[in-house]
């Protein structure tokens, strides 16, 4: 058994997060099969780096405080405190606190991943392949990361 207090955890340096209020609960608890992050989002902040999908992981976002707006292929969906939204593997989404108040979100992903970015996709066409319409995230591509085509290996800076 492991036990932690969220406020005692240091914010984690996540290369794609648009917030400094991210805490890696899964790391602190030593989980292997589930990812869990706690986000405190100021107005305009997001728990992710933009519109994306995980091909190998479903994600659940439980809004504890405030409201977070999730953009999806089906349109925008506001999720308020006490509400939960789920994204299956392959569902594109992006969440953002579009309100004037702070939002607090618990994000759960399964199966858990430890720095395995090869199944993360963004809807950007490969400049080299006509058939590939989603680039993979390449964290090792420099300070801000980059994109890598899963088919031909072509890279792009972002």
mmCIF file of C-alpha atoms in Angstrom:
data_model
loop_
_atom_site.group_PDB
_atom_site.id
_atom_site.type_symbol
_atom_site.label_atom_id
_atom_site.label_comp_id
_atom_site.label_asym_id
_atom_site.label_seq_id
_atom_site.Cartn_x
_atom_site.Cartn_y
_atom_site.Cartn_z
ATOM 1 C CA UNK A 1 0.000 0.000 0.000
ATOM 2 C CA UNK A 2 1.148 3.535 -0.764
ATOM 3 C CA UNK A 3 -0.312 6.786 0.549
ATOM 4 C CA UNK A 4 0.438 10.353 -0.572
ATOM 5 C CA UNK A 5 -0.960 13.836 -0.087
ATOM 6 C CA UNK A 6 -1.426 15.646 -3.399
ATOM 7 C CA UNK A 7 -0.308 19.037 -2.062
ATOM 8 C CA UNK A 8 2.950 17.500 -0.791
ATOM 9 C CA UNK A 9 3.996 16.373 -4.285
ATOM 10 C CA UNK A 10 6.195 18.604 -6.431
ATOM 11 C CA UNK A 11 4.757 19.561 -9.848
ATOM 12 C CA UNK A 12 6.228 17.337 -12.525
ATOM 13 C CA UNK A 13 8.085 18.555 -15.630
ATOM 14 C CA UNK A 14 5.864 17.209 -18.406
ATOM 15 C CA UNK A 15 7.072 18.344 -21.850
ATOM 16 C CA UNK A 16 3.558 18.794 -23.258
ATOM 17 C CA UNK A 17 1.636 20.206 -20.301
ATOM 18 C CA UNK A 18 0.370 23.741 -20.475
ATOM 19 C CA UNK A 19 0.318 24.101 -16.684
ATOM 20 C CA UNK A 20 2.690 24.191 -13.728
ATOM 21 C CA UNK A 21 0.031 22.614 -11.482
ATOM 22 C CA UNK A 22 0.504 18.994 -12.602
ATOM 23 C CA UNK A 23 1.293 16.289 -10.079
ATOM 24 C CA UNK A 24 2.086 12.696 -11.027
ATOM 25 C CA UNK A 25 0.103 10.593 -8.587
ATOM 26 C CA UNK A 26 0.924 7.324 -10.355
ATOM 27 C CA UNK A 27 4.654 7.926 -9.949
ATOM 28 C CA UNK A 28 4.250 8.787 -6.265
ATOM 29 C CA UNK A 29 2.103 5.707 -5.681
ATOM 30 C CA UNK A 30 4.312 3.415 -7.772
ATOM 31 C CA UNK A 31 1.535 2.203 -10.057
ATOM 32 C CA UNK A 32 2.400 0.108 -13.109
ATOM 33 C CA UNK A 33 -0.955 -0.466 -14.814
ATOM 34 C CA UNK A 34 -2.639 2.919 -14.489
ATOM 35 C CA UNK A 35 -1.508 6.504 -15.006
ATOM 36 C CA UNK A 36 -2.954 9.197 -12.739
ATOM 37 C CA UNK A 37 -2.261 12.918 -12.703
ATOM 38 C CA UNK A 38 -3.758 15.756 -10.662
ATOM 39 C CA UNK A 39 -4.041 19.124 -12.401
ATOM 40 C CA UNK A 40 -4.794 22.550 -10.958
ATOM 41 C CA UNK A 41 -5.672 24.703 -13.963
ATOM 42 C CA UNK A 42 -5.778 28.489 -13.953
ATOM 43 C CA UNK A 43 -8.037 30.128 -16.565
ATOM 44 C CA UNK A 44 -6.651 29.335 -20.026
ATOM 45 C CA UNK A 45 -4.537 26.386 -18.880
ATOM 46 C CA UNK A 46 -4.839 22.821 -20.175
ATOM 47 C CA UNK A 47 -3.935 19.378 -18.826
ATOM 48 C CA UNK A 48 -2.355 18.474 -22.179
ATOM 49 C CA UNK A 49 -0.316 20.004 -24.956
ATOM 50 C CA UNK A 50 -3.113 20.150 -27.522
ATOM 51 C CA UNK A 51 -5.502 18.109 -29.619
ATOM 52 C CA UNK A 52 -4.264 14.484 -29.527
ATOM 53 C CA UNK A 53 -5.117 10.826 -29.051
ATOM 54 C CA UNK A 54 -3.512 7.813 -27.433
ATOM 55 C CA UNK A 55 -3.759 4.693 -29.577
ATOM 56 C CA UNK A 56 -3.043 2.414 -26.631
ATOM 57 C CA UNK A 57 -4.704 4.120 -23.669
ATOM 58 C CA UNK A 58 -8.163 5.200 -22.605
ATOM 59 C CA UNK A 59 -8.378 8.362 -20.537
ATOM 60 C CA UNK A 60 -10.834 9.489 -17.902
ATOM 61 C CA UNK A 61 -11.032 13.058 -16.614
ATOM 62 C CA UNK A 62 -12.866 13.699 -13.341
ATOM 63 C CA UNK A 63 -13.414 17.423 -12.754
ATOM 64 C CA UNK A 64 -13.166 18.080 -9.031
ATOM 65 C CA UNK A 65 -13.546 21.890 -9.170
ATOM 66 C CA UNK A 66 -14.609 24.344 -11.852
ATOM 67 C CA UNK A 67 -15.344 23.515 -15.470
ATOM 68 C CA UNK A 68 -13.121 22.144 -18.237
ATOM 69 C CA UNK A 69 -14.104 22.269 -21.909
ATOM 70 C CA UNK A 70 -13.021 19.296 -24.018
ATOM 71 C CA UNK A 71 -12.795 19.672 -27.779
ATOM 72 C CA UNK A 72 -13.529 16.407 -29.588
ATOM 73 C CA UNK A 73 -14.268 15.241 -33.104
ATOM 74 C CA UNK A 74 -17.968 15.512 -32.182
ATOM 75 C CA UNK A 75 -17.644 19.107 -30.934
ATOM 76 C CA UNK A 76 -17.041 20.770 -27.572
ATOM 77 C CA UNK A 77 -18.207 19.293 -24.284
ATOM 78 C CA UNK A 78 -18.184 21.200 -20.980
ATOM 79 C CA UNK A 79 -17.461 19.021 -17.956
ATOM 80 C CA UNK A 80 -18.289 20.602 -14.590
ATOM 81 C CA UNK A 81 -17.294 19.725 -11.030
ATOM 82 C CA UNK A 82 -18.597 16.284 -10.109
ATOM 83 C CA UNK A 83 -18.712 15.153 -13.754
ATOM 84 C CA UNK A 84 -16.503 12.666 -15.584
ATOM 85 C CA UNK A 85 -15.638 12.229 -19.267
ATOM 86 C CA UNK A 86 -13.973 9.209 -20.935
ATOM 87 C CA UNK A 87 -11.987 8.952 -24.157
ATOM 88 C CA UNK A 88 -11.360 5.556 -25.757
ATOM 89 C CA UNK A 89 -8.066 4.776 -27.473
ATOM 90 C CA UNK A 90 -8.093 6.649 -30.785
ATOM 91 C CA UNK A 91 -10.533 9.395 -29.623
ATOM 92 C CA UNK A 92 -9.015 12.800 -30.352
ATOM 93 C CA UNK A 93 -9.485 15.375 -27.594
ATOM 94 C CA UNK A 94 -8.075 18.478 -25.904
ATOM 95 C CA UNK A 95 -9.176 19.910 -22.573
ATOM 96 C CA UNK A 96 -8.868 23.514 -21.430
ATOM 97 C CA UNK A 97 -10.110 25.649 -18.582
ATOM 98 C CA UNK A 98 -12.020 28.254 -20.586
ATOM 99 C CA UNK A 99 -13.678 29.750 -17.499
ATOM 100 C CA UNK A 100 -12.583 32.639 -15.292
ATOM 101 C CA UNK A 101 -12.165 30.363 -12.265
ATOM 102 C CA UNK A 102 -9.618 27.732 -11.278
ATOM 103 C CA UNK A 103 -10.356 24.123 -12.266
ATOM 104 C CA UNK A 104 -9.023 20.970 -10.626
ATOM 105 C CA UNK A 105 -8.950 17.712 -12.593
ATOM 106 C CA UNK A 106 -7.984 14.125 -11.859
ATOM 107 C CA UNK A 107 -6.799 12.390 -15.049
ATOM 108 C CA UNK A 108 -6.669 8.592 -15.172
ATOM 109 C CA UNK A 109 -5.223 6.573 -18.042
ATOM 110 C CA UNK A 110 -5.098 2.834 -18.528
ATOM 111 C CA UNK A 111 -3.053 0.971 -19.231
ATOM 112 C CA UNK A 112 -0.413 3.152 -17.585
ATOM 113 C CA UNK A 113 2.636 4.207 -19.565
ATOM 114 C CA UNK A 114 6.045 5.310 -18.425
ATOM 115 C CA UNK A 115 7.444 7.761 -20.993
ATOM 116 C CA UNK A 116 6.229 5.646 -23.928
ATOM 117 C CA UNK A 117 5.213 8.290 -26.460
ATOM 118 C CA UNK A 118 5.129 6.155 -29.614
ATOM 119 C CA UNK A 119 1.354 5.631 -29.415
ATOM 120 C CA UNK A 120 0.490 9.327 -29.058
ATOM 121 C CA UNK A 121 -0.811 11.024 -32.222
ATOM 122 C CA UNK A 122 -1.708 14.540 -33.312
ATOM 123 C CA UNK A 123 -3.818 15.243 -36.419
ATOM 124 C CA UNK A 124 -1.006 16.635 -38.564
ATOM 125 C CA UNK A 125 -0.371 15.156 -42.010
ATOM 126 C CA UNK A 126 3.074 13.828 -42.807
ATOM 127 C CA UNK A 127 4.801 16.060 -45.364
ATOM 128 C CA UNK A 128 6.346 12.928 -46.925
ATOM 129 C CA UNK A 129 3.554 10.273 -46.854
ATOM 130 C CA UNK A 130 0.240 10.852 -48.588
ATOM 131 C CA UNK A 131 -1.553 8.140 -46.619
ATOM 132 C CA UNK A 132 -0.497 9.145 -43.101
ATOM 133 C CA UNK A 133 -2.699 11.798 -41.516
ATOM 134 C CA UNK A 134 -1.451 11.692 -37.922
ATOM 135 C CA UNK A 135 2.085 12.320 -36.735
ATOM 136 C CA UNK A 136 3.507 10.783 -33.569
ATOM 137 C CA UNK A 137 5.008 12.913 -30.832
ATOM 138 C CA UNK A 138 8.813 12.830 -30.686
ATOM 139 C CA UNK A 139 9.856 13.999 -27.222
ATOM 140 C CA UNK A 140 13.556 13.579 -28.000
ATOM 141 C CA UNK A 141 13.402 16.086 -30.881
ATOM 142 C CA UNK A 142 14.645 19.026 -28.815
ATOM 143 C CA UNK A 143 13.437 21.524 -26.245
ATOM 144 C CA UNK A 144 9.823 21.690 -27.383
ATOM 145 C CA UNK A 145 9.675 18.200 -28.799
ATOM 146 C CA UNK A 146 8.657 17.473 -32.341
ATOM 147 C CA UNK A 147 6.656 15.148 -34.524
ATOM 148 C CA UNK A 148 7.679 11.901 -36.215
ATOM 149 C CA UNK A 149 5.774 10.003 -38.904
ATOM 150 C CA UNK A 150 5.016 6.451 -37.723
ATOM 151 C CA UNK A 151 5.299 5.173 -41.316
ATOM 152 C CA UNK A 152 8.377 6.793 -42.873
ATOM 153 C CA UNK A 153 10.158 8.382 -39.904
ATOM 154 C CA UNK A 154 9.967 11.933 -41.313
ATOM 155 C CA UNK A 155 10.342 14.494 -38.506
ATOM 156 C CA UNK A 156 8.930 17.961 -37.998
ATOM 157 C CA UNK A 157 9.697 20.634 -35.408
ATOM 158 C CA UNK A 158 6.816 22.205 -33.524
#
